[in-house]
PDB file of C-alpha atoms in Angstrom:
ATOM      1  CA  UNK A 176       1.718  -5.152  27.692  1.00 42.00           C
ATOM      2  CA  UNK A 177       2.400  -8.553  26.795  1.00 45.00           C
ATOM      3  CA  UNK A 178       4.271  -9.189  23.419  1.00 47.00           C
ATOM      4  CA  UNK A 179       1.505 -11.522  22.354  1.00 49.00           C
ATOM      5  CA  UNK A 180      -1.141  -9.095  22.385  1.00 86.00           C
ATOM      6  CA  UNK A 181       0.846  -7.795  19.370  1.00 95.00           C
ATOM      7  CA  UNK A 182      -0.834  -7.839  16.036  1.00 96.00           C
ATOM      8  CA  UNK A 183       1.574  -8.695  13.258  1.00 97.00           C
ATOM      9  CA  UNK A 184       0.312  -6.533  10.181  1.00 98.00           C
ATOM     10  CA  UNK A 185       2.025  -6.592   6.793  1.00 98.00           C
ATOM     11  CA  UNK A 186       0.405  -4.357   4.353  1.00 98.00           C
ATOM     12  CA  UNK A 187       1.494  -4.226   0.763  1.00 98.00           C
ATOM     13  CA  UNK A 188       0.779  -0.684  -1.387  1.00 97.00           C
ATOM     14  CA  UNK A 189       1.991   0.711  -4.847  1.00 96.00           C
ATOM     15  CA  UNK A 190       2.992   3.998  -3.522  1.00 96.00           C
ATOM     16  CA  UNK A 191       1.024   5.650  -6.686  1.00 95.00           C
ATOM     17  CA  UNK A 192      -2.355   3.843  -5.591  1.00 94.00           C
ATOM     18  CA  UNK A 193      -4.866   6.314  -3.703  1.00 96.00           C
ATOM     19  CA  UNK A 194      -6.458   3.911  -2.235  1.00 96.00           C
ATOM     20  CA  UNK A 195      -3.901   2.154  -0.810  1.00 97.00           C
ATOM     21  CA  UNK A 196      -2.719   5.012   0.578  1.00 98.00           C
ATOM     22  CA  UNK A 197      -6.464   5.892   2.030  1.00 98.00           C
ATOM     23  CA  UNK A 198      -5.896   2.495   3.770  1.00 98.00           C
ATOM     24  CA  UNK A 199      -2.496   2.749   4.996  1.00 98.00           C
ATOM     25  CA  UNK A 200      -3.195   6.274   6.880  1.00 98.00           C
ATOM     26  CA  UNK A 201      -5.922   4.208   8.386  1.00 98.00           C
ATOM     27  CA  UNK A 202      -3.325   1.883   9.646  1.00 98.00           C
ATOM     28  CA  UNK A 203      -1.500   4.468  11.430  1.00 98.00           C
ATOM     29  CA  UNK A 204      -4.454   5.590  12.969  1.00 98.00           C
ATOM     30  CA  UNK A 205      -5.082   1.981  14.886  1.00 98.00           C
ATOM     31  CA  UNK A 206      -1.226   1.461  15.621  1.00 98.00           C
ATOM     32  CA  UNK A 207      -1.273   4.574  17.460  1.00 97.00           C
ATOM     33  CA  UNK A 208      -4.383   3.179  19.445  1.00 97.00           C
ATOM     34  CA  UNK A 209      -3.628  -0.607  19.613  1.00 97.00           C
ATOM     35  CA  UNK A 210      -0.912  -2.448  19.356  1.00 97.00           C
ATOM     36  CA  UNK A 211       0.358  -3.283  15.955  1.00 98.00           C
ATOM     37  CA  UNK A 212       3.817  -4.263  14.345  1.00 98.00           C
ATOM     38  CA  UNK A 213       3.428  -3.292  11.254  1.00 98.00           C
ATOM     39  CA  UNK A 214       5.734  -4.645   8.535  1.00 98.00           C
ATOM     40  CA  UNK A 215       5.306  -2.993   4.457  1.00 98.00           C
ATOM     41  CA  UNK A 216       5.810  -4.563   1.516  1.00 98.00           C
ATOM     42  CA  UNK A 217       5.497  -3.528  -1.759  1.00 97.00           C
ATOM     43  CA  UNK A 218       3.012  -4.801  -5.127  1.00 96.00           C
ATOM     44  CA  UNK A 219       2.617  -3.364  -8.235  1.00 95.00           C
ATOM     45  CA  UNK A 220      -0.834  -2.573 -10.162  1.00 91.00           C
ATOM     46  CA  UNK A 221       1.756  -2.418 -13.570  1.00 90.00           C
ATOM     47  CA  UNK A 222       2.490  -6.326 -13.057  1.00 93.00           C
ATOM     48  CA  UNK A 223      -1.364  -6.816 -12.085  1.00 91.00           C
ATOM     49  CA  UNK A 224      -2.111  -5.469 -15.123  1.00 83.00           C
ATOM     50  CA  UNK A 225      -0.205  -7.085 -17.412  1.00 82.00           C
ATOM     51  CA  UNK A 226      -2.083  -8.486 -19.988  1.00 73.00           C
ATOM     52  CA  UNK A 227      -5.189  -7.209 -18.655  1.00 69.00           C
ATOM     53  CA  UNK A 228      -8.038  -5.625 -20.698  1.00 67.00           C
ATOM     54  CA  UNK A 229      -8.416  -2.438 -18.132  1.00 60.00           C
ATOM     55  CA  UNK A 230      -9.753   0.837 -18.808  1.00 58.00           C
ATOM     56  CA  UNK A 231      -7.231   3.256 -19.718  1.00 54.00           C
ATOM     57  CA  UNK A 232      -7.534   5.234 -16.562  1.00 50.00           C
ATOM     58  CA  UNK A 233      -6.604   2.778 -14.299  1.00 49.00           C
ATOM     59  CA  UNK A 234      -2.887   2.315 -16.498  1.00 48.00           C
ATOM     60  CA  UNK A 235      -1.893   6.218 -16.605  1.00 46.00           C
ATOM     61  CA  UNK A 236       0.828   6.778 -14.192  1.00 48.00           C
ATOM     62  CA  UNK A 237       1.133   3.288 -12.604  1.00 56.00           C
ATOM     63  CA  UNK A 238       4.258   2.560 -14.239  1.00 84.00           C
ATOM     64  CA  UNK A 239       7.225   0.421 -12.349  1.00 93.00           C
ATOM     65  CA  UNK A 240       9.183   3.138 -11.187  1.00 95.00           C
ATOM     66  CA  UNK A 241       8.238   4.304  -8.032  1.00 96.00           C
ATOM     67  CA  UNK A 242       7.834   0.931  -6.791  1.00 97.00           C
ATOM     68  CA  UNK A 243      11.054  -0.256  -7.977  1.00 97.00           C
ATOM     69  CA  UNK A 244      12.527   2.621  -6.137  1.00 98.00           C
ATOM     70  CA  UNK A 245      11.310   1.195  -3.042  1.00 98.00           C
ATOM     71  CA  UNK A 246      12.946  -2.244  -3.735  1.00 98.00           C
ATOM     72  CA  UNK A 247      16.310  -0.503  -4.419  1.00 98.00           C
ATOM     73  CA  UNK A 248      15.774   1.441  -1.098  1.00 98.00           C
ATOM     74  CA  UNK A 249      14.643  -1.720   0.849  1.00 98.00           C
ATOM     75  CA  UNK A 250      17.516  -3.984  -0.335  1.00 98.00           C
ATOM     76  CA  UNK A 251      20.401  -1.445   0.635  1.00 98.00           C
ATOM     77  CA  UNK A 252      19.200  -0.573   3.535  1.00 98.00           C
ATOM     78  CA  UNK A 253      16.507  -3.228   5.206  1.00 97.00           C
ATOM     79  CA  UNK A 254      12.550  -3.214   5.255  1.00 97.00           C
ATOM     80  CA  UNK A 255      12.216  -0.570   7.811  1.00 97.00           C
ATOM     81  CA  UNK A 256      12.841   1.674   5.774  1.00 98.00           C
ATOM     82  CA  UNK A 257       9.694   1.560   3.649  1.00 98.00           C
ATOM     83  CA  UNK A 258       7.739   2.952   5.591  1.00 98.00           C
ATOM     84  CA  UNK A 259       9.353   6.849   5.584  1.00 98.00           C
ATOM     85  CA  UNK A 260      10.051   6.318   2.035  1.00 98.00           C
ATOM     86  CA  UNK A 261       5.674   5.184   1.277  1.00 98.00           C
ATOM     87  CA  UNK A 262       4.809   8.348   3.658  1.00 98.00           C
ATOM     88  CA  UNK A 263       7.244  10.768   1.855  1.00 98.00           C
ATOM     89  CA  UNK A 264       6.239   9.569  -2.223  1.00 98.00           C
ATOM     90  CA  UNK A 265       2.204   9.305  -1.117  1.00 98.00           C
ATOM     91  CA  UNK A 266       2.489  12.595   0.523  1.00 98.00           C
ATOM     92  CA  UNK A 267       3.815  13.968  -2.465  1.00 98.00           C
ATOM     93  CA  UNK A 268       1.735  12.065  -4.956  1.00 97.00           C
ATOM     94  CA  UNK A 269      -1.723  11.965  -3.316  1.00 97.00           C
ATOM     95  CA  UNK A 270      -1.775  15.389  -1.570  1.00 97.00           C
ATOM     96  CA  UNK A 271       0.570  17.724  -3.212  1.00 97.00           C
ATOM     97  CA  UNK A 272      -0.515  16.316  -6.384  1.00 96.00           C
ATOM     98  CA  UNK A 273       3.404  16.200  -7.796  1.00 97.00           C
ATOM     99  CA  UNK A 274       4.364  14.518 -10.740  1.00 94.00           C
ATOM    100  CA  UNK A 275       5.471  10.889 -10.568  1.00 92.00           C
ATOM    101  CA  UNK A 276       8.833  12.452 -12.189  1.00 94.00           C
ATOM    102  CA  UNK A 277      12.279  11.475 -10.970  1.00 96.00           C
ATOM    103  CA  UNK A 278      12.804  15.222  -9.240  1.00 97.00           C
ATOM    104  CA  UNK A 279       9.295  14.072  -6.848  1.00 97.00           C
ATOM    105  CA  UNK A 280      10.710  10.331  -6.218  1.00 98.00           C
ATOM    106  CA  UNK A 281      14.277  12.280  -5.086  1.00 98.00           C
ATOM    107  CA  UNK A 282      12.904  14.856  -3.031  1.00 98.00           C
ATOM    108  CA  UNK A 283      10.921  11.943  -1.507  1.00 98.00           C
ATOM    109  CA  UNK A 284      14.072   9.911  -1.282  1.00 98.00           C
ATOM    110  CA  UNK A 285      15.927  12.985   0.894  1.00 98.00           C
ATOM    111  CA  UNK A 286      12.798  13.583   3.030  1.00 98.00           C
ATOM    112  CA  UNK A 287      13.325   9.900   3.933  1.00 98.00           C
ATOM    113  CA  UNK A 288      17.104   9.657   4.868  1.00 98.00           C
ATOM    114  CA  UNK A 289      17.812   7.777   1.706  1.00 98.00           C
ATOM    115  CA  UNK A 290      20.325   8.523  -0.995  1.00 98.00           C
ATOM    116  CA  UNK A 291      19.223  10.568  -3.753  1.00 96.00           C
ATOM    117  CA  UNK A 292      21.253   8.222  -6.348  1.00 97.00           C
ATOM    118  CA  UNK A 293      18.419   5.479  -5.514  1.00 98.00           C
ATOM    119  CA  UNK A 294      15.600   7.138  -7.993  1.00 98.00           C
ATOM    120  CA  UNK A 295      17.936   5.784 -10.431  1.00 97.00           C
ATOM    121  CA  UNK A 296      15.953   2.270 -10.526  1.00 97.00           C
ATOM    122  CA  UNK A 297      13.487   3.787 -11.730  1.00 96.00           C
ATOM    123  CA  UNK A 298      14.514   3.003 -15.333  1.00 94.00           C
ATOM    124  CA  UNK A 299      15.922  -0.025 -14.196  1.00 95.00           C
ATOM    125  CA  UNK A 300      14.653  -3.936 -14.375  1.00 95.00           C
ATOM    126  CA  UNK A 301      17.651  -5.026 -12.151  1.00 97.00           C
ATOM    127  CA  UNK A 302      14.412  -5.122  -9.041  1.00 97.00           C
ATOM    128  CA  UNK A 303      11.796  -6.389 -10.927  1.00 96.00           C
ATOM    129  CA  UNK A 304      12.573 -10.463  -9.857  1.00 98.00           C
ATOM    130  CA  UNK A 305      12.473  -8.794  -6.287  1.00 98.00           C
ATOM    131  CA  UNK A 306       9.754  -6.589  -7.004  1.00 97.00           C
ATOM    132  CA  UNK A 307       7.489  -9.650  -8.199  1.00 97.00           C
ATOM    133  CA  UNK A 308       8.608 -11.740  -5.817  1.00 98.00           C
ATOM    134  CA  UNK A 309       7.530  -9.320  -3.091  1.00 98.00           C
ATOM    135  CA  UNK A 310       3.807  -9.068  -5.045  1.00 97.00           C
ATOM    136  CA  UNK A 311       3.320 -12.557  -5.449  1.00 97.00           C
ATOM    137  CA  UNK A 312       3.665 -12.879  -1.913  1.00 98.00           C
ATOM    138  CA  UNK A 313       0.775 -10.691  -1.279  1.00 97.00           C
ATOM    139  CA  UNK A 314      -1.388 -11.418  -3.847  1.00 97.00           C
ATOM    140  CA  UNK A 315      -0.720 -15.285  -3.856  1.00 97.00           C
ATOM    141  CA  UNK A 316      -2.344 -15.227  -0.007  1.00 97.00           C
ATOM    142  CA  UNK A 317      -5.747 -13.062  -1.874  1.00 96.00           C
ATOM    143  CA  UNK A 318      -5.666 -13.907  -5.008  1.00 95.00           C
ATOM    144  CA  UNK A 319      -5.197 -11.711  -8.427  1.00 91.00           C
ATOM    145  CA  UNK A 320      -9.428 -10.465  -8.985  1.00 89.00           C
ATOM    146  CA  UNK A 321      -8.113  -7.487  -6.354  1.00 91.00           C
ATOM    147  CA  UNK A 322      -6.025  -4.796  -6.190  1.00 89.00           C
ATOM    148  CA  UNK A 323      -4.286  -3.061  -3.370  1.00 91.00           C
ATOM    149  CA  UNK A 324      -3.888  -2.731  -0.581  1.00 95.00           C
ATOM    150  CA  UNK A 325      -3.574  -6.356   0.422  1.00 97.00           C
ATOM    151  CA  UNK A 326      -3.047  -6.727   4.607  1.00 98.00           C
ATOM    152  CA  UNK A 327      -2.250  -9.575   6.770  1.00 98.00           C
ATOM    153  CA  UNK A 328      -3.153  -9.862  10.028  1.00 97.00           C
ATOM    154  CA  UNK A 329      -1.806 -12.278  12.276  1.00 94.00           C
ATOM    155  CA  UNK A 330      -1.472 -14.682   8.925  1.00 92.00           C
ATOM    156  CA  UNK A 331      -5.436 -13.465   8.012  1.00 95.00           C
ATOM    157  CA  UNK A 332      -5.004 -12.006   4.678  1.00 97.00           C
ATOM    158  CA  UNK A 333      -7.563  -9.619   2.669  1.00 97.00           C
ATOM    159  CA  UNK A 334      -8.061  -7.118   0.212  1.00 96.00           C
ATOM    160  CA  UNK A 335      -8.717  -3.444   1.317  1.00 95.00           C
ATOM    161  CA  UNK A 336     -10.846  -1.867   2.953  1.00 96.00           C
ATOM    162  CA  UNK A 337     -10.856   0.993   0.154  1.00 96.00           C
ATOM    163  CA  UNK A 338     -12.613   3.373   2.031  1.00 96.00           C
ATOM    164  CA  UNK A 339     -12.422   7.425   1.994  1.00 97.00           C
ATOM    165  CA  UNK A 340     -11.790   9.609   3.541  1.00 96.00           C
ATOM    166  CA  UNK A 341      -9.355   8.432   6.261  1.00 97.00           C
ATOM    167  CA  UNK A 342     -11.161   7.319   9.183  1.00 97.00           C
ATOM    168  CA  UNK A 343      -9.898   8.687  12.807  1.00 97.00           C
ATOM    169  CA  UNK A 344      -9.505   8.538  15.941  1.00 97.00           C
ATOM    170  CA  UNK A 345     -12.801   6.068  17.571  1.00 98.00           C
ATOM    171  CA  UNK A 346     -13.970   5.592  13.945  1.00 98.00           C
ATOM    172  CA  UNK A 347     -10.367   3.739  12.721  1.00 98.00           C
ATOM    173  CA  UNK A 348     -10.101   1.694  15.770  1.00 98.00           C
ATOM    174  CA  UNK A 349     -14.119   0.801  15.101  1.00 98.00           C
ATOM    175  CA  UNK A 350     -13.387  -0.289  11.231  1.00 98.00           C
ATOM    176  CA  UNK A 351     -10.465  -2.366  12.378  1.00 98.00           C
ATOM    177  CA  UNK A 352     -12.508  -4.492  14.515  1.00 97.00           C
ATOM    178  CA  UNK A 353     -15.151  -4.357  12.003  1.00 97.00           C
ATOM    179  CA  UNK A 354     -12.711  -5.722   9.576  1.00 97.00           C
ATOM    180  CA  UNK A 355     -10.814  -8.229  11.523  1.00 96.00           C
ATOM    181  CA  UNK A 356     -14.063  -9.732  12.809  1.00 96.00           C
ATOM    182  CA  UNK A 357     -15.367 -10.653   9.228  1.00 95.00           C
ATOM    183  CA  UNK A 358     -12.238 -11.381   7.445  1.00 95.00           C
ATOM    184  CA  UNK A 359     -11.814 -14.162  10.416  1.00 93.00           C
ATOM    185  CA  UNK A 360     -15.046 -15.757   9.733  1.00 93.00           C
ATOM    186  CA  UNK A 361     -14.500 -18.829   7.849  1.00 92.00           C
ATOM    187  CA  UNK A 362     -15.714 -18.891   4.697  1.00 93.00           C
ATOM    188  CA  UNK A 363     -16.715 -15.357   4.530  1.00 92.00           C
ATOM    189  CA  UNK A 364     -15.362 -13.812   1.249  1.00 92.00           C
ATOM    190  CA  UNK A 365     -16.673 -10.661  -0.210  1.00 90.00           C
ATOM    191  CA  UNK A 366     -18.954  -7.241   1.081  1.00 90.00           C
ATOM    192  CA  UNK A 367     -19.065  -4.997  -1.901  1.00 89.00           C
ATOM    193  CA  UNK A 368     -20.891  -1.837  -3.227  1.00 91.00           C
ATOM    194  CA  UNK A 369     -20.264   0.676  -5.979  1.00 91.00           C
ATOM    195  CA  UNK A 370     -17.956   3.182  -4.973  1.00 88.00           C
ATOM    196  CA  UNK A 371     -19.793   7.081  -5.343  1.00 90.00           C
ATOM    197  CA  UNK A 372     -16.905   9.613  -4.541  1.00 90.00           C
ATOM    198  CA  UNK A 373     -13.343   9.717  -5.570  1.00 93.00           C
ATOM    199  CA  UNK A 374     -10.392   9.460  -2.439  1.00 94.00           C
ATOM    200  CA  UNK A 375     -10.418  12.232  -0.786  1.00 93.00           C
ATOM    201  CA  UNK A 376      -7.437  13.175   1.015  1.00 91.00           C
ATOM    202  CA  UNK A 377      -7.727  15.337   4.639  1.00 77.00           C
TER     203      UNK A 377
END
């Protein structure tokens, strides 16, 4: 297999975002069946918020910690490690339902191969110019009426898809081409309709 026929895929999350998270199991699904190089970067729905009239739902738990945890982790010890540490918080958070406490970010951190001493930055702002700097980068390329997950492909940059549950095996690899093939088309902005169920997690 030729290098070229390598999709470059970045793919920026909050780890605390369910939908993101929806999305990014999705993304495992296709790299496993195609061939993807898939790079992660964190955003924050706290800074996309700020000084936005939202509903209170959407604020309650999406504080800067867990994301500013990942920054810490990524600038000691390189972007490749974001990965583990998104699978090992969103496993926690999304399907064991744990607390987005310092005790789940640690256990998280261990699971990972990562130094427990890193949930410190939680309570820290010594990240946040990196941690901004890392979610302007994705939502500068979508612009800031979405959310997350933002991914890049190949330099083609888009919103979502927020779909649920995860889809598998045939059914990823059919949404990805699904996905790439309107998201290429120039011009082509926006397919929308009210979500009906909450994320549901398999």
């Amino acid at each position: 297999m030729s290098q070229a026929s390598v999709s470059s895929v970045d793919f920026w999350f909050d780890p605390q975002c369910p939908w993101a998270w929806i999305a990014s199991r999705w993304i495992h699904e296709v790299a496993a069946q195609r061939p993807l190089d898939v790079r992660w970067h964190v955003m924050s729905l706290a800074v996309l918020n700020e000084g936005r009239d939202v509903p209170h739902k959407y604020r309650v738990g999406l504080g800067f910690g867990p994301v500013r945890v990942c920054v810490a982790a990524e600038q000691k010890h390189g972007p490749e490690v974001l990965g583990r540490l998104y699978t090992e918080l969103g496993n926690r958070y999304h399907h064991e339902k744990a607390p987005k406490d310092r005790a789940t970010v640690e256990a998280a951190l261990a699971a990972a191969g990562l130094e427990a001493e890193l949930a410190a930055a939680m309570d820290s702002t010594e990240y946040d110019p990196a941690l901004r700097a890392s979610h302007h980068d994705g939502m500068d390329r979508v612009g800031y009426d979405v959310g997350t997950p933002v991914i890049s492909v190949d330099g083609n940059a888009f919103f979502g898809p927020v779909v649920t549950p995860v889809p598998r095996g045939e059914a990823a690899v059919r949404l990805w081409d699904g996905v790439l093939l309107v998201t290429a088309t120039d011009g082509f902005f926006e397919l929308k309709r009210t979500r009906d169920r909450k994320p549901v997690f398999d």
